[in-house]
Tab-separated table of C-alpha atoms and ligand atoms in Angstrom:
chain	number	residue	atom	x	y	z
A	112	UNK	CA	-0.145	0.000	0.295
A	113	UNK	CA	1.683	3.270	-1.284
A	114	UNK	CA	0.940	6.317	1.497
A	115	UNK	CA	2.046	9.548	0.323
A	116	UNK	CA	3.415	11.535	3.793
A	117	UNK	CA	2.595	15.162	4.225
A	118	UNK	CA	6.303	16.482	3.739
A	119	UNK	CA	6.174	15.058	-0.301
A	120	UNK	CA	2.764	16.149	-0.686
A	121	UNK	CA	4.072	19.633	0.284
A	122	UNK	CA	6.712	19.707	-1.741
A	123	UNK	CA	5.200	18.759	-4.669
A	124	UNK	CA	2.242	21.023	-4.516
A	125	UNK	CA	4.769	24.246	-3.772
A	126	UNK	CA	6.550	22.863	-6.855
A	127	UNK	CA	3.946	22.638	-9.200
A	128	UNK	CA	1.794	25.317	-7.435
A	129	UNK	CA	3.851	27.941	-6.312
A	130	UNK	CA	5.751	28.270	-2.838
A	131	UNK	CA	2.487	30.732	-2.069
A	132	UNK	CA	1.329	27.183	-1.742
A	133	UNK	CA	0.636	25.323	2.318
A	134	UNK	CA	-1.592	22.987	3.963
A	135	UNK	CA	-2.783	22.683	7.577
A	136	UNK	CA	-5.123	19.390	8.764
A	137	UNK	CA	-9.038	19.969	9.228
A	138	UNK	CA	-9.421	17.312	11.365
A	139	UNK	CA	-7.532	17.016	15.166
A	140	UNK	CA	-5.905	13.402	14.536
A	141	UNK	CA	-4.734	14.623	11.152
A	142	UNK	CA	-6.003	11.550	9.372
A	143	UNK	CA	-8.391	12.851	7.264
A	144	UNK	CA	-9.139	16.057	5.990
A	145	UNK	CA	-6.315	18.853	4.769
A	146	UNK	CA	-7.071	22.664	3.993
A	147	UNK	CA	-4.436	23.246	0.960
A	148	UNK	CA	-4.262	27.427	0.822
A	149	UNK	CA	-2.512	29.267	-2.153
A	150	UNK	CA	-4.490	27.612	-5.374
A	151	UNK	CA	-6.564	28.618	-7.598
A	152	UNK	CA	-9.230	26.599	-9.139
A	153	UNK	CA	-10.135	29.213	-12.033
A	154	UNK	CA	-7.141	28.336	-13.807
A	155	UNK	CA	-6.646	25.111	-15.649
A	156	UNK	CA	-5.199	22.354	-13.763
A	157	UNK	CA	-1.792	20.488	-15.947
A	158	UNK	CA	-1.311	17.346	-16.145
A	159	UNK	CA	1.405	16.792	-13.460
A	160	UNK	CA	-0.746	19.425	-11.441
A	161	UNK	CA	-4.669	16.751	-11.584
A	162	UNK	CA	-2.572	13.941	-11.384
A	163	UNK	CA	-1.375	15.714	-7.826
A	164	UNK	CA	-5.095	16.475	-6.779
A	165	UNK	CA	-6.241	12.996	-6.818
A	166	UNK	CA	-3.020	11.969	-5.048
A	167	UNK	CA	-4.288	14.651	-2.312
A	168	UNK	CA	-7.917	12.753	-2.444
A	169	UNK	CA	-6.613	9.955	-2.391
A	170	UNK	CA	-4.356	10.716	0.717
A	171	UNK	CA	-6.590	13.024	2.881
A	172	UNK	CA	-10.266	11.850	1.672
A	173	UNK	CA	-11.423	15.227	2.531
A	174	UNK	CA	-9.422	18.484	1.020
A	175	UNK	CA	-10.759	21.914	0.950
A	176	UNK	CA	-9.276	24.897	-1.310
A	177	UNK	CA	-10.173	28.245	0.500
A	178	UNK	CA	-10.339	31.415	-1.237
A	179	UNK	CA	-11.735	30.448	-4.408
A	180	UNK	CA	-13.066	34.093	-5.157
A	181	UNK	CA	-15.997	35.797	-5.564
A	182	UNK	CA	-17.840	36.550	-8.713
A	183	UNK	CA	-14.144	35.013	-10.474
A	184	UNK	CA	-15.002	31.857	-9.403
A	185	UNK	CA	-17.729	29.921	-11.738
A	186	UNK	CA	-19.799	27.046	-11.625
A	187	UNK	CA	-18.226	25.384	-14.843
A	188	UNK	CA	-14.367	25.946	-13.068
A	189	UNK	CA	-15.604	23.390	-10.915
A	190	UNK	CA	-17.290	20.945	-14.132
A	191	UNK	CA	-13.915	21.208	-15.089
A	192	UNK	CA	-12.518	20.470	-11.932
A	193	UNK	CA	-14.595	17.515	-11.567
A	194	UNK	CA	-13.526	16.106	-14.925
A	195	UNK	CA	-10.084	15.490	-13.974
A	196	UNK	CA	-11.263	13.273	-11.282
A	197	UNK	CA	-14.235	11.852	-13.053
A	198	UNK	CA	-17.191	12.263	-15.253
A	199	UNK	CA	-19.488	14.485	-13.755
A	200	UNK	CA	-23.333	13.168	-13.206
A	201	UNK	CA	-26.395	15.235	-14.230
A	202	UNK	CA	-29.033	15.190	-11.513
A	203	UNK	CA	-32.651	14.227	-12.069
A	204	UNK	CA	-34.045	17.288	-10.941
A	205	UNK	CA	-32.512	19.121	-13.526
A	206	UNK	CA	-34.756	17.476	-15.880
A	207	UNK	CA	-38.295	17.957	-16.496
A	208	UNK	CA	-39.184	14.491	-17.332
A	209	UNK	CA	-36.700	12.413	-16.008
A	210	UNK	CA	-38.921	9.894	-13.845
A	211	UNK	CA	-40.715	9.556	-18.237
A	212	UNK	CA	-37.728	9.628	-19.841
A	213	UNK	CA	-36.430	6.633	-17.909
A	214	UNK	CA	-39.661	4.965	-18.106
A	215	UNK	CA	-41.196	5.426	-21.087
A	216	UNK	CA	-38.564	6.657	-23.185
A	217	UNK	CA	-39.736	9.918	-23.756
A	218	UNK	CA	-36.965	12.220	-25.068
A	219	UNK	CA	-35.354	14.001	-22.288
A	220	UNK	CA	-36.203	18.259	-21.523
A	221	UNK	CA	-34.060	20.586	-19.267
A	222	UNK	CA	-36.769	22.278	-16.620
A	223	UNK	CA	-37.471	25.334	-18.021
A	224	UNK	CA	-36.042	28.848	-17.167
A	225	UNK	CA	-38.377	29.601	-14.465
A	226	UNK	CA	-38.790	26.268	-12.603
A	227	UNK	CA	-34.771	25.756	-12.495
A	228	UNK	CA	-33.628	26.047	-8.685
A	229	UNK	CA	-30.879	28.777	-9.675
A	230	UNK	CA	-34.269	31.244	-10.498
A	231	UNK	CA	-36.240	29.678	-7.565
A	232	UNK	CA	-33.270	30.498	-5.377
A	233	UNK	CA	-32.526	34.048	-6.865
A	234	UNK	CA	-36.267	35.003	-6.044
A	235	UNK	CA	-35.854	34.864	-2.371
A	236	UNK	CA	-33.282	38.162	-1.667
A	237	UNK	CA	-33.338	39.868	-4.870
A	238	UNK	CA	-30.398	42.015	-5.718
A	239	UNK	CA	-28.637	40.736	-2.699
A	240	UNK	CA	-28.045	36.790	-3.124
A	241	UNK	CA	-28.249	35.344	-6.772
A	242	UNK	CA	-26.363	32.885	-8.019
A	243	UNK	CA	-23.670	32.317	-10.407
A	244	UNK	CA	-25.117	32.518	-14.253
A	245	UNK	CA	-23.707	29.256	-15.026
A	246	UNK	CA	-25.029	27.690	-12.200
A	247	UNK	CA	-27.933	25.642	-14.660
A	248	UNK	CA	-25.247	22.819	-15.527
A	249	UNK	CA	-27.268	19.732	-15.651
A	250	UNK	CA	-23.980	18.457	-14.046
A	251	UNK	CA	-24.657	21.061	-11.014
A	252	UNK	CA	-27.019	19.831	-7.669
A	253	UNK	CA	-27.969	23.544	-5.950
A	254	UNK	CA	-27.411	22.773	-2.330
A	255	UNK	CA	-29.766	25.970	-1.137
A	256	UNK	CA	-32.098	26.829	1.564
A	257	UNK	CA	-33.301	29.921	-0.147
A	258	UNK	CA	-35.930	28.136	-2.960
A	259	UNK	CA	-39.208	29.521	-1.341
A	260	UNK	CA	-37.626	31.739	1.630
A	261	UNK	CA	-37.782	35.242	1.532
A	262	UNK	CA	-38.054	38.216	4.050
A	263	UNK	CA	-41.608	37.772	4.588
A	264	UNK	CA	-41.127	34.043	5.164
A	265	UNK	CA	-41.094	32.512	8.519
A	266	UNK	CA	-38.019	30.438	9.018
A	267	UNK	CA	-38.221	26.684	9.489
A	268	UNK	CA	-35.834	24.229	10.172
A	269	UNK	CA	-35.019	20.572	9.084
A	270	UNK	CA	-33.288	18.004	10.789
A	271	UNK	CA	-30.218	16.360	9.694
A	272	UNK	CA	-30.272	13.224	7.106
A	273	UNK	CA	-29.511	9.542	7.343
A	274	UNK	CA	-25.832	8.898	7.250
A	275	UNK	CA	-24.977	7.943	3.345
A	276	UNK	CA	-22.478	7.962	0.600
A	277	UNK	CA	-23.658	9.763	-2.983
A	278	UNK	CA	-25.461	6.772	-5.539
A	279	UNK	CA	-23.364	3.917	-3.753
A	280	UNK	CA	-26.814	2.118	-5.359
A	281	UNK	CA	-25.827	2.122	-9.060
A	282	UNK	CA	-23.088	-0.487	-10.559
A	283	UNK	CA	-20.070	2.097	-11.163
A	284	UNK	CA	-20.466	3.953	-7.613
A	285	UNK	CA	-19.912	7.691	-7.202
A	286	UNK	CA	-15.718	7.794	-6.610
A	287	UNK	CA	-16.022	11.419	-5.669
A	288	UNK	CA	-18.137	14.638	-5.188
A	289	UNK	CA	-17.436	18.406	-4.576
A	290	UNK	CA	-18.928	21.767	-3.262
A	291	UNK	CA	-18.332	25.189	-4.289
A	292	UNK	CA	-19.445	27.082	-1.339
A	293	UNK	CA	-21.220	30.476	-2.428
A	294	UNK	CA	-22.957	31.611	0.697
A	295	UNK	CA	-22.862	29.605	4.614
A	296	UNK	CA	-24.692	30.636	7.165
A	297	UNK	CA	-23.164	33.768	9.537
A	298	UNK	CA	-25.739	34.026	11.971
A	299	UNK	CA	-25.690	31.814	15.649
A	300	UNK	CA	-28.306	31.326	18.381
A	301	UNK	CA	-27.064	34.027	21.094
A	302	UNK	CA	-28.245	31.713	23.907
A	303	UNK	CA	-27.282	28.150	22.290
A	304	UNK	CA	-23.947	29.633	20.150
A	305	UNK	CA	-25.520	27.629	17.118
A	306	UNK	CA	-26.635	28.211	13.748
A	307	UNK	CA	-29.612	25.285	14.311
A	308	UNK	CA	-31.243	23.792	17.060
A	309	UNK	CA	-31.144	19.952	17.191
A	310	UNK	CA	-34.337	17.442	15.574
A	311	UNK	CA	-34.210	14.490	16.813
A	312	UNK	CA	-35.097	12.103	14.013
A	313	UNK	CA	-38.814	10.965	13.951
A	314	UNK	CA	-40.229	7.403	15.187
A	315	UNK	CA	-39.679	5.606	11.528
A	316	UNK	CA	-36.494	7.195	10.581
A	317	UNK	CA	-34.402	5.093	11.339
A	318	UNK	CA	-35.147	0.718	12.560
A	319	UNK	CA	-36.845	0.973	16.212
A	320	UNK	CA	-34.620	-1.387	16.817
A	321	UNK	CA	-31.198	0.045	15.778
A	322	UNK	CA	-28.425	-0.566	19.206
A	323	UNK	CA	-28.459	2.905	21.885
A	324	UNK	CA	-24.737	3.544	20.915
A	325	UNK	CA	-25.304	3.495	17.627
A	326	UNK	CA	-28.241	5.666	17.713
A	327	UNK	CA	-25.991	8.322	19.599
A	328	UNK	CA	-23.817	8.716	17.074
A	329	UNK	CA	-25.516	8.691	14.131
A	330	UNK	CA	-27.473	11.940	16.291
A	331	UNK	CA	-24.522	13.406	16.878
A	332	UNK	CA	-25.000	16.432	14.378
A	333	UNK	CA	-23.259	19.330	13.807
A	334	UNK	CA	-24.964	22.279	14.303
A	335	UNK	CA	-24.150	25.247	12.341
A	336	UNK	CA	-24.570	23.601	8.815
A	337	UNK	CA	-21.171	21.663	8.402
A	338	UNK	CA	-21.196	18.715	6.576
A	339	UNK	CA	-20.770	15.718	8.813
A	340	UNK	CA	-18.012	13.173	7.426
A	341	UNK	CA	-16.424	9.890	8.321
A	342	UNK	CA	-13.572	8.063	7.991
A	343	UNK	CA	-14.224	4.287	6.579
A	344	UNK	CA	-10.313	3.757	5.318
A	345	UNK	CA	-9.028	4.884	9.105
A	346	UNK	CA	-12.097	2.937	10.407
A	347	UNK	CA	-10.412	-0.197	8.035
A	348	UNK	CA	-7.555	-0.071	8.915
A	349	UNK	CA	-7.537	0.276	12.612
A	350	UNK	CA	-9.485	-3.723	12.551
A	351	UNK	CA	-8.046	-6.871	14.061
A	352	UNK	CA	-6.753	-8.408	11.121
A	353	UNK	CA	-8.825	-10.951	11.650
A	354	UNK	CA	-11.825	-8.945	11.238
A	355	UNK	CA	-10.421	-7.276	8.126
A	356	UNK	CA	-9.643	-10.559	6.463
A	357	UNK	CA	-13.799	-11.729	7.253
A	358	UNK	CA	-14.997	-8.547	5.653
A	359	UNK	CA	-12.683	-8.724	2.770
A	360	UNK	CA	-14.762	-11.380	1.497
A	361	UNK	CA	-17.804	-9.911	2.551
A	362	UNK	CA	-20.105	-9.372	-0.839
A	363	UNK	CA	-23.223	-7.028	-0.605
A	364	UNK	CA	-26.279	-6.299	-2.912
A	365	UNK	CA	-26.863	-3.341	-3.963
A	366	UNK	CA	-30.125	-1.677	-5.808
A	367	UNK	CA	-32.451	1.334	-5.854
A	368	UNK	CA	-35.050	-0.226	-5.020
A	369	UNK	CA	-36.116	-3.177	-2.798
A	370	UNK	CA	-37.218	-6.830	-5.545
A	371	UNK	CA	-34.825	-5.362	-7.891
A	372	UNK	CA	-32.524	-7.836	-8.986
A	373	UNK	CA	-29.490	-5.308	-7.747
A	374	UNK	CA	-25.808	-6.389	-7.917
A	375	UNK	CA	-23.417	-7.512	-5.575
A	376	UNK	CA	-20.024	-5.854	-4.942
A	377	UNK	CA	-17.671	-6.225	-2.165
A	378	UNK	CA	-17.812	-4.064	1.154
A	379	UNK	CA	-14.229	-3.483	0.833
A	380	UNK	CA	-12.785	-0.516	-1.607
A	381	UNK	CA	-9.682	-1.222	-2.654
A	382	UNK	CA	-8.307	1.735	-3.760
A	383	UNK	CA	-6.380	0.794	-7.234
A	384	UNK	CA	-3.675	3.882	-7.140
A	385	UNK	CA	-2.427	3.556	-3.487
A	386	UNK	CA	-3.660	-0.282	-2.096
A	387	UNK	CA	-5.346	1.370	0.497
A	388	UNK	CA	-8.468	-0.355	1.525
A	389	UNK	CA	-11.788	1.241	2.895
A	390	UNK	CA	-15.460	0.121	4.259
A	391	UNK	CA	-17.622	1.719	1.139
A	392	UNK	CA	-20.709	2.652	2.187
A	393	UNK	CA	-21.085	-0.032	5.472
A	394	UNK	CA	-24.652	0.891	6.072
A	395	UNK	CA	-27.564	-0.817	5.885
A	396	UNK	CA	-30.552	1.837	4.928
A	397	UNK	CA	-28.203	4.704	4.067
A	398	UNK	CA	-31.886	6.949	2.918
A	399	UNK	CA	-34.444	5.359	5.079
A	400	UNK	CA	-37.186	3.959	2.821
A	401	UNK	CA	-36.163	5.623	-0.873
A	402	UNK	CA	-33.478	3.232	-1.205
A	403	UNK	CA	-33.528	-0.666	-0.743
A	404	UNK	CA	-31.748	-1.649	1.897
A	405	UNK	CA	-28.016	-4.008	1.541
A	406	UNK	CA	-28.471	-6.971	1.816
A	407	UNK	CA	-25.160	-9.117	3.172
A	408	UNK	CA	-24.792	-11.976	0.753
A	409	UNK	CA	-25.983	-15.069	2.738
A	410	UNK	CA	-27.777	-12.961	5.024
A	411	UNK	CA	-31.538	-12.663	5.929
A	412	UNK	CA	-32.606	-9.437	6.381
A	413	UNK	CA	-32.710	-9.401	9.897
A	414	UNK	CA	-28.970	-10.476	9.904
A	415	UNK	CA	-27.924	-8.190	7.342
A	416	UNK	CA	-29.352	-4.665	9.478
A	417	UNK	CA	-27.554	-5.995	12.350
A	418	UNK	CA	-24.134	-6.342	10.650
A	419	UNK	CA	-23.943	-3.535	9.022
A	420	UNK	CA	-25.280	-1.174	12.284
A	421	UNK	CA	-22.568	-2.600	14.210
A	422	UNK	CA	-19.967	-1.545	11.137
A	423	UNK	CA	-22.100	1.260	11.118
A	424	UNK	CA	-21.351	2.236	14.801
A	425	UNK	CA	-18.010	1.691	14.459
A	426	UNK	CA	-17.249	4.146	11.736
A	427	UNK	CA	-19.770	6.724	13.092
A	428	UNK	CA	-17.372	6.475	16.572
A	429	UNK	CA	-15.481	9.969	17.468
A	430	UNK	CA	-12.293	8.952	16.159
A	431	UNK	CA	-13.304	8.953	12.732
A	432	UNK	CA	-15.873	11.877	12.310
A	433	UNK	CA	-15.339	15.065	11.253
A	434	UNK	CA	-17.815	17.907	10.479
A	435	UNK	CA	-16.854	20.397	7.928
A	436	UNK	CA	-17.849	23.695	8.542
A	437	UNK	CA	-18.190	25.220	5.148
A	438	UNK	CA	-17.130	29.351	4.628
A	439	UNK	CA	-17.416	31.587	1.013
A	440	UNK	CA	-15.429	30.417	-1.663
A	441	UNK	CA	-14.086	26.808	-0.336
A	442	UNK	CA	-13.915	23.945	-2.513
A	443	UNK	CA	-13.953	21.112	-0.981
A	444	UNK	CA	-13.954	17.413	-2.189
A	445	UNK	CA	-14.451	14.345	-1.154
A	446	UNK	CA	-13.738	10.973	-1.548
A	447	UNK	CA	-17.336	8.452	-1.328
A	448	UNK	CA	-14.864	5.524	-1.098
A	449	UNK	CA	-13.429	6.716	1.602
A	450	UNK	CA	-16.168	7.814	3.845
A	451	UNK	CA	-19.871	8.864	4.636
A	452	UNK	CA	-21.589	12.012	5.111
A	453	UNK	CA	-24.545	13.357	6.499
A	454	UNK	CA	-26.558	16.899	5.710
A	455	UNK	CA	-26.853	18.768	9.040
A	456	UNK	CA	-29.644	20.242	10.461
A	457	UNK	CA	-30.798	23.114	9.056
A	458	UNK	CA	-32.748	26.030	8.081
A	459	UNK	CA	-34.376	25.236	5.485
A	460	UNK	CA	-37.100	28.243	5.109
A	461	UNK	CA	-34.788	31.475	5.786
A	462	UNK	CA	-35.729	35.213	6.097
A	463	UNK	CA	-32.678	37.180	5.962
A	464	UNK	CA	-29.524	36.442	3.569
A	465	UNK	CA	-27.461	35.994	6.361
A	466	UNK	CA	-28.800	32.870	6.931
A	467	UNK	CA	-28.427	31.437	3.794
A	468	UNK	CA	-26.877	28.238	2.699
A	469	UNK	CA	-25.820	28.175	-1.543
A	470	UNK	CA	-23.568	25.206	-2.712
A	471	UNK	CA	-23.346	23.931	-5.971
A	472	UNK	CA	-22.212	20.244	-6.078
A	473	UNK	CA	-20.658	17.962	-8.701
A	474	UNK	CA	-20.396	14.582	-8.548
A	475	UNK	CA	-18.726	11.942	-10.997
A	476	UNK	CA	-17.638	8.682	-11.482
A	477	UNK	CA	-15.151	6.718	-13.459
A	478	UNK	CA	-11.043	6.865	-13.397
A	479	UNK	CA	-9.349	10.391	-12.825
A	480	UNK	CA	-8.215	11.770	-16.349
A	481	UNK	CA	-5.554	14.232	-16.306
A	482	UNK	CA	-5.177	15.673	-18.851
A	483	UNK	CA	-9.141	17.054	-20.461
A	484	UNK	CA	-11.117	16.907	-22.231
A	485	UNK	CA	-11.777	13.515	-21.288
A	486	UNK	CA	-12.066	10.381	-23.421
A	487	UNK	CA	-14.659	8.373	-21.383
A	488	UNK	CA	-16.274	6.171	-24.670
A	489	UNK	CA	-19.613	6.486	-25.893
A	490	UNK	CA	-20.103	3.325	-24.703
A	491	UNK	CA	-19.333	3.319	-21.072
A	492	UNK	CA	-20.927	6.668	-21.027
A	493	UNK	CA	-24.433	5.307	-21.818
A	494	UNK	CA	-23.696	2.243	-19.541
A	495	UNK	CA	-22.517	4.665	-16.561
A	496	UNK	CA	-24.198	7.967	-17.234
A	497	UNK	CA	-27.893	8.835	-17.296
A	498	UNK	CA	-29.036	10.916	-19.249
A	499	UNK	CA	-25.663	10.539	-21.219
A	500	UNK	CA	-23.489	13.531	-20.166
A	501	UNK	CA	-20.244	15.289	-21.720
A	502	UNK	CA	-19.196	18.836	-19.852
A	503	UNK	CA	-19.616	21.830	-22.867
A	504	UNK	CA	-16.235	21.918	-24.998
A	505	UNK	CA	-15.407	25.613	-24.448
A	506	UNK	CA	-15.218	24.381	-20.257
A	507	UNK	CA	-12.137	23.170	-21.838
A	508	UNK	CA	-10.744	25.614	-23.705
A	509	UNK	CA	-8.196	27.499	-21.760
B	687	FE2	FE1	-25.209	12.896	0.115
C-alpha cells in the first residue's frame, strides 16, 4: 500500500503550484481532511497538477481549497475540475421529465428556466444574493435553503439525514463529490451559540431496534451547517487483522428498489492507485425508505441489518468523525469510497440572507483523467451516466 507522506505532498504542491502554497489539517487527528492554501482553481490544471490533486484526495479523503474568489469563480470552473476526478453525473432534478425519460424513453427535457433551482434561488433576496450565471448546468445540484425563502417568510428548520454515500447503489458508484460554497450561514443563536437547534429523528426514520450507541452516534450532528464526514479507511485500518480478512470476503447486494435484482459488490473497496482499503458505505439503510436496504450476501434482512449496524457504529466513533464547516469561497472535494457523510440539521426556510446556504455540488464517477477533455467512450457513458452527458467543450478551452 502506498501512503504518501505530508512532506512529499507539500513539496510537490510547492513545486507544481508555487511557493505560496501550504496545507493544514482539517481534523485534529490529521488522518482525514486537509485544507490546501494558495491554489487558484479558476485556472486550468496541467496534467501533473491534476494528478497531484487526485493523490491529495487519495491521501486525505476530504480536501478543501479556500479563497477561490467571489464572482470570478464560475460554476464551470468546478465542473472542469470535476472532470479530472471522473465523469460528471447530471442530476435528475435538473430535468422536467427524468422519470418518464427513464421509464417510457420519452425525449429528455431540461426544466424550463422559471422552474430551475437557480431561478427560484434568485427570487429569495433579489439584488442581494444571486446564483452564478452558469449555475444551471445539468451536472450541478444546488444545495440551498433559498428556494421558497424571503424577507417575509417564517423560518423553518429540518433535521439531519441518514448517514450515506452518494449514489452507492449503482453498478459503478460515484467516486468523488465536490462543493463550491457561494454562501454559508453566519448567524448564531445567542443562547446556544449554534445556527440551528438539534431536531430528533421522527419515529420510523431509523429502525426501532437500532442499538443505543449507534443511535447516539448517528444523532451527534453538527449544528452550524457543517457537512459531517466519517473516515471509513481509517475505521477499516484500525480493525484487528482477523476482522479485516473476514470483511475482505464480504459481498453486498446493492439496488435502488426492493425487489430489484441489484448486483453484488465487495464491501471493502481497494483504491486502485494506492492499494488502501476502506469500507464502502457500510450502512444498511442509507436513505431510509427511499433506497432499498443493503443485503449482505448470504444473510437474511435482519442479519444484514445487525451486521451492518455494528460497522456503522464503528465508523461513526468520534475518532473517525470530522464536521466540515463551509466558508464562502471554499471548494471542498471528498472521496465517496473512503468516507460516509450526512447533511446537517439546517434552516430550510429563511428570512435573512445571512442564513443562506448556497452551494453547488458536482459528483463524478469512473477513473480520473489528468488531461481534459476526458476520453470516456460512448459505450461507457451510455452504461454509466444517465442521462448520457459530457461537459461542454468550451469548459476546457484555455
Ligand atoms: Fe450526500
